[in-house]
PDB file of C-alpha atoms in Angstrom:
ATOM      1  CA  MET A   1     271.695 222.502  68.740  1.00 70.00           C
ATOM      2  CA  ASP A   2     275.126 223.041  70.085  1.00 82.00           C
ATOM      3  CA  LYS A   3     277.996 220.571  70.420  1.00 79.00           C
ATOM      4  CA  LEU A   4     277.271 219.719  74.091  1.00 80.00           C
ATOM      5  CA  GLU A   5     273.658 218.763  73.374  1.00 82.00           C
ATOM      6  CA  LEU A   6     274.768 216.620  70.434  1.00 80.00           C
ATOM      7  CA  ASP A   7     277.398 214.870  72.550  1.00 81.00           C
ATOM      8  CA  ASP A   8     274.815 214.229  75.254  1.00 82.00           C
ATOM      9  CA  ARG A   9     272.382 212.660  72.747  1.00 82.00           C
ATOM     10  CA  VAL A  10     275.125 210.473  71.308  1.00 79.00           C
ATOM     11  CA  CYS A  11     276.067 209.253  74.800  1.00 78.00           C
ATOM     12  CA  ARG A  12     272.440 208.375  75.581  1.00 81.00           C
ATOM     13  CA  LEU A  13     272.066 206.515  72.286  1.00 75.00           C
ATOM     14  CA  GLU A  14     275.283 204.570  72.938  1.00 79.00           C
ATOM     15  CA  ARG A  15     274.120 203.630  76.441  1.00 78.00           C
ATOM     16  CA  ARG A  16     270.739 202.546  75.096  1.00 77.00           C
ATOM     17  CA  ALA A  17     272.381 200.475  72.374  1.00 75.00           C
ATOM     18  CA  SER A  18     274.772 198.814  74.827  1.00 76.00           C
ATOM     19  CA  LEU A  19     271.890 198.093  77.209  1.00 73.00           C
ATOM     20  CA  GLN A  20     269.855 196.585  74.369  1.00 77.00           C
ATOM     21  CA  SER A  21     272.743 194.386  73.280  1.00 78.00           C
ATOM     22  CA  LEU A  22     273.237 193.242  76.875  1.00 74.00           C
ATOM     23  CA  VAL A  23     269.534 192.382  77.207  1.00 77.00           C
ATOM     24  CA  LEU A  24     269.561 190.510  73.891  1.00 79.00           C
ATOM     25  CA  THR A  25     272.658 188.584  74.929  1.00 82.00           C
ATOM     26  CA  LEU A  26     271.062 187.596  78.246  1.00 80.00           C
ATOM     27  CA  ILE A  27     267.857 186.509  76.487  1.00 86.00           C
ATOM     28  CA  GLY A  28     269.901 184.433  74.036  1.00 79.00           C
ATOM     29  CA  LEU A  29     271.788 182.746  76.876  1.00 79.00           C
ATOM     30  CA  ALA A  30     268.533 182.034  78.706  1.00 79.00           C
ATOM     31  CA  VAL A  31     267.043 180.435  75.597  1.00 80.00           C
ATOM     32  CA  LEU A  32     270.157 178.311  75.073  1.00 77.00           C
ATOM     33  CA  GLY A  33     270.177 177.286  78.735  1.00 75.00           C
ATOM     34  CA  ALA A  34     266.494 176.353  78.665  1.00 76.00           C
ATOM     35  CA  GLY A  35     267.089 174.305  75.518  1.00 75.00           C
ATOM     36  CA  PHE A  36     269.999 172.505  77.153  1.00 72.00           C
ATOM     37  CA  VAL A  37     268.028 171.771  80.329  1.00 72.00           C
ATOM     38  CA  GLY A  38     265.122 170.497  78.249  1.00 70.00           C
ATOM     39  CA  THR A  39     267.425 168.219  76.274  1.00 70.00           C
ATOM     40  CA  VAL A  40     268.991 166.845  79.441  1.00 65.00           C
ATOM     41  CA  ARG A  41     265.579 166.237  81.000  1.00 66.00           C
ATOM     42  CA  VAL A  42     264.286 164.460  77.915  1.00 61.00           C
ATOM     43  CA  SER A  43     267.381 162.270  77.596  1.00 61.00           C
ATOM     44  CA  SER A  44     267.433 161.447  81.313  1.00 58.00           C
ATOM     45  CA  HIS A  45     263.692 160.687  81.198  1.00 55.00           C
ATOM     46  CA  GLN A  46     264.235 158.358  78.240  1.00 58.00           C
ATOM     47  CA  SER A  47     267.124 156.598  79.970  1.00 54.00           C
ATOM     48  CA  ARG A  48     264.979 156.134  83.097  1.00 55.00           C
ATOM     49  CA  GLU A  49     262.250 154.531  81.011  1.00 55.00           C
ATOM     50  CA  ALA A  50     264.762 152.179  79.392  1.00 54.00           C
ATOM     51  CA  THR A  51     266.426 151.157  82.667  1.00 54.00           C
ATOM     52  CA  PRO A  52     264.154 151.725  85.661  1.00 53.00           C
ATOM     53  CA  THR A  53     266.721 150.402  88.153  1.00 56.00           C
ATOM     54  CA  VAL A  54     269.344 153.039  87.390  1.00 52.00           C
ATOM     55  CA  THR A  55     270.745 154.652  90.537  1.00 53.00           C
ATOM     56  CA  LEU A  56     272.920 157.700  90.731  1.00 52.00           C
ATOM     57  CA  ALA A  57     276.321 157.025  92.241  1.00 52.00           C
ATOM     58  CA  SER A  58     276.479 160.529  93.675  1.00 53.00           C
ATOM     59  CA  THR A  59     273.437 159.916  95.902  1.00 61.00           C
ATOM     60  CA  TYR A  60     275.205 157.174  97.847  1.00 58.00           C
ATOM     61  CA  PRO A  61     278.417 157.587  99.815  1.00 57.00           C
ATOM     62  CA  PRO A  62     281.388 155.646  98.468  1.00 53.00           C
ATOM     63  CA  PRO A  63     281.956 152.305 100.152  1.00 47.00           C
ATOM     64  CA  PRO A  64     284.494 152.452 102.957  1.00 49.00           C
ATOM     65  CA  LEU A  65     287.959 151.296 102.049  1.00 46.00           C
ATOM     66  CA  PRO A  66     288.872 147.988 103.600  1.00 50.00           C
ATOM     67  CA  SER A  67     291.084 148.317 106.626  1.00 58.00           C
ATOM     68  CA  PRO A  68     294.642 147.096 106.238  1.00 72.00           C
ATOM     69  CA  GLU A  69     294.992 143.389 107.008  1.00 83.00           C
ATOM     70  CA  TYR A  70     297.377 144.019 109.901  1.00 83.00           C
ATOM     71  CA  GLU A  71     294.796 146.241 111.575  1.00 87.00           C
ATOM     72  CA  THR A  72     292.119 143.560 111.362  1.00 89.00           C
ATOM     73  CA  GLN A  73     294.468 140.877 112.701  1.00 91.00           C
ATOM     74  CA  LEU A  74     295.661 143.039 115.588  1.00 92.00           C
ATOM     75  CA  ARG A  75     292.124 143.992 116.563  1.00 93.00           C
ATOM     76  CA  GLN A  76     291.026 140.339 116.497  1.00 94.00           C
ATOM     77  CA  ALA A  77     293.983 139.333 118.674  1.00 93.00           C
ATOM     78  CA  ARG A  78     293.126 142.075 121.160  1.00 93.00           C
ATOM     79  CA  GLN A  79     289.484 140.967 121.255  1.00 94.00           C
ATOM     80  CA  MET A  80     290.589 137.418 121.998  1.00 94.00           C
ATOM     81  CA  TYR A  81     292.757 138.751 124.841  1.00 94.00           C
ATOM     82  CA  LEU A  82     289.990 140.974 126.243  1.00 94.00           C
ATOM     83  CA  GLN A  83     287.501 138.107 126.174  1.00 95.00           C
ATOM     84  CA  GLY A  84     289.934 135.884 128.057  1.00 94.00           C
ATOM     85  CA  LEU A  85     290.452 133.469 125.186  1.00 94.00           C
ATOM     86  CA  ILE A  86     294.225 134.034 125.167  1.00 94.00           C
ATOM     87  CA  SER A  87     296.696 135.228 127.773  1.00 94.00           C
ATOM     88  CA  ARG A  88     298.559 138.548 127.698  1.00 94.00           C
ATOM     89  CA  ASP A  89     301.711 136.655 126.764  1.00 95.00           C
ATOM     90  CA  ASP A  90     299.896 134.992 123.831  1.00 94.00           C
ATOM     91  CA  PHE A  91     298.562 138.385 122.733  1.00 93.00           C
ATOM     92  CA  ASP A  92     302.029 139.948 122.846  1.00 93.00           C
ATOM     93  CA  ARG A  93     303.533 137.078 120.813  1.00 94.00           C
ATOM     94  CA  LYS A  94     300.708 137.254 118.256  1.00 93.00           C
ATOM     95  CA  LYS A  95     301.198 141.020 117.993  1.00 91.00           C
ATOM     96  CA  GLU A  96     304.961 140.570 117.433  1.00 90.00           C
ATOM     97  CA  MET A  97     304.254 137.980 114.757  1.00 91.00           C
ATOM     98  CA  ILE A  98     301.787 140.245 112.945  1.00 88.00           C
ATOM     99  CA  LEU A  99     304.107 143.256 113.117  1.00 87.00           C
ATOM    100  CA  ALA A 100     307.085 141.196 111.895  1.00 86.00           C
ATOM    101  CA  ALA A 101     305.236 139.818 108.853  1.00 85.00           C
ATOM    102  CA  PRO A 102     305.803 141.430 105.421  1.00 82.00           C
ATOM    103  CA  MET A 103     303.287 144.192 104.773  1.00 78.00           C
ATOM    104  CA  SER A 104     302.325 146.189 101.743  1.00 78.00           C
ATOM    105  CA  PHE A 105     300.510 149.491 101.933  1.00 76.00           C
ATOM    106  CA  ASP A 106     298.361 150.683  99.029  1.00 80.00           C
ATOM    107  CA  ASP A 107     297.576 153.995 100.672  1.00 84.00           C
ATOM    108  CA  ASP A 108     300.107 155.434 103.119  1.00 85.00           C
ATOM    109  CA  PHE A 109     297.583 157.926 104.488  1.00 88.00           C
ATOM    110  CA  ALA A 110     294.996 155.232 105.283  1.00 87.00           C
ATOM    111  CA  ALA A 111     297.692 152.989 106.774  1.00 86.00           C
ATOM    112  CA  MET A 112     298.935 155.798 109.043  1.00 89.00           C
ATOM    113  CA  LYS A 113     295.387 156.562 110.192  1.00 89.00           C
ATOM    114  CA  ALA A 114     294.812 152.869 110.910  1.00 88.00           C
ATOM    115  CA  ALA A 115     298.062 152.598 112.879  1.00 89.00           C
ATOM    116  CA  ARG A 116     297.222 155.729 114.875  1.00 91.00           C
ATOM    117  CA  SER A 117     293.741 154.410 115.682  1.00 91.00           C
ATOM    118  CA  LEU A 118     295.349 151.196 116.945  1.00 91.00           C
ATOM    119  CA  VAL A 119     297.308 153.297 119.429  1.00 92.00           C
ATOM    120  CA  SER A 120     294.172 155.209 120.436  1.00 92.00           C
ATOM    121  CA  ASP A 121     292.332 151.929 121.008  1.00 91.00           C
ATOM    122  CA  GLY A 122     295.170 150.503 123.103  1.00 90.00           C
ATOM    123  CA  VAL A 123     296.148 147.772 120.627  1.00 91.00           C
ATOM    124  CA  LEU A 124     299.619 149.217 119.969  1.00 91.00           C
ATOM    125  CA  ASN A 125     301.888 151.149 122.265  1.00 92.00           C
ATOM    126  CA  GLU A 126     303.888 154.184 121.130  1.00 93.00           C
ATOM    127  CA  SER A 127     307.083 152.254 120.363  1.00 90.00           C
ATOM    128  CA  GLU A 128     305.147 149.759 118.226  1.00 89.00           C
ATOM    129  CA  TYR A 129     303.476 152.671 116.474  1.00 91.00           C
ATOM    130  CA  GLU A 130     306.889 154.174 115.678  1.00 91.00           C
ATOM    131  CA  VAL A 131     307.947 150.864 114.101  1.00 87.00           C
ATOM    132  CA  MET A 132     304.738 150.766 112.054  1.00 86.00           C
ATOM    133  CA  LYS A 133     305.197 154.389 111.002  1.00 89.00           C
ATOM    134  CA  ARG A 134     308.706 153.672 109.677  1.00 88.00           C
ATOM    135  CA  ARG A 135     307.421 150.656 107.749  1.00 86.00           C
ATOM    136  CA  ILE A 136     304.494 152.553 106.269  1.00 87.00           C
ATOM    137  CA  LEU A 137     306.655 155.502 105.244  1.00 87.00           C
ATOM    138  CA  LYS A 138     309.347 153.094 104.036  1.00 83.00           C
ATOM    139  CA  PHE A 139     312.032 154.676 106.223  1.00 81.00           C
ATOM    140  CA  GLY A 140     313.632 151.327 106.974  1.00 67.00           C
ATOM    141  CA  LYS A 141     314.478 150.192 110.510  1.00 56.00           C
TER     142      LYS A 141
END
């Protein structure tokens, strides 16, 4: 046997050994994964037996965030105007009063979306929106 044949046999043996180690590693990971899944299933089955009314939070959408108070008040005032309960002048004064009141914003993004939707729905005009935007972003007057 010459050197080339010997080198070829060594290469084949090394490939076979590396393939075997890869297969053994994959089998080991599969066994560990199956054991983990079995443990999770057993523990989740036991917890379901203990508390049958358990619900998964991920199966339900999160509750909607409450709309900012100013948005609710402005929409109610507009509804009163549209239904003829108050005059346009009363609506404008109520809107000025709501917009002049102190406001706090927990979430600037939600507050901006609410203010923009008020413009889209015809509750605020563009100049009133600009005032709201400055207040939400704390730019001052």
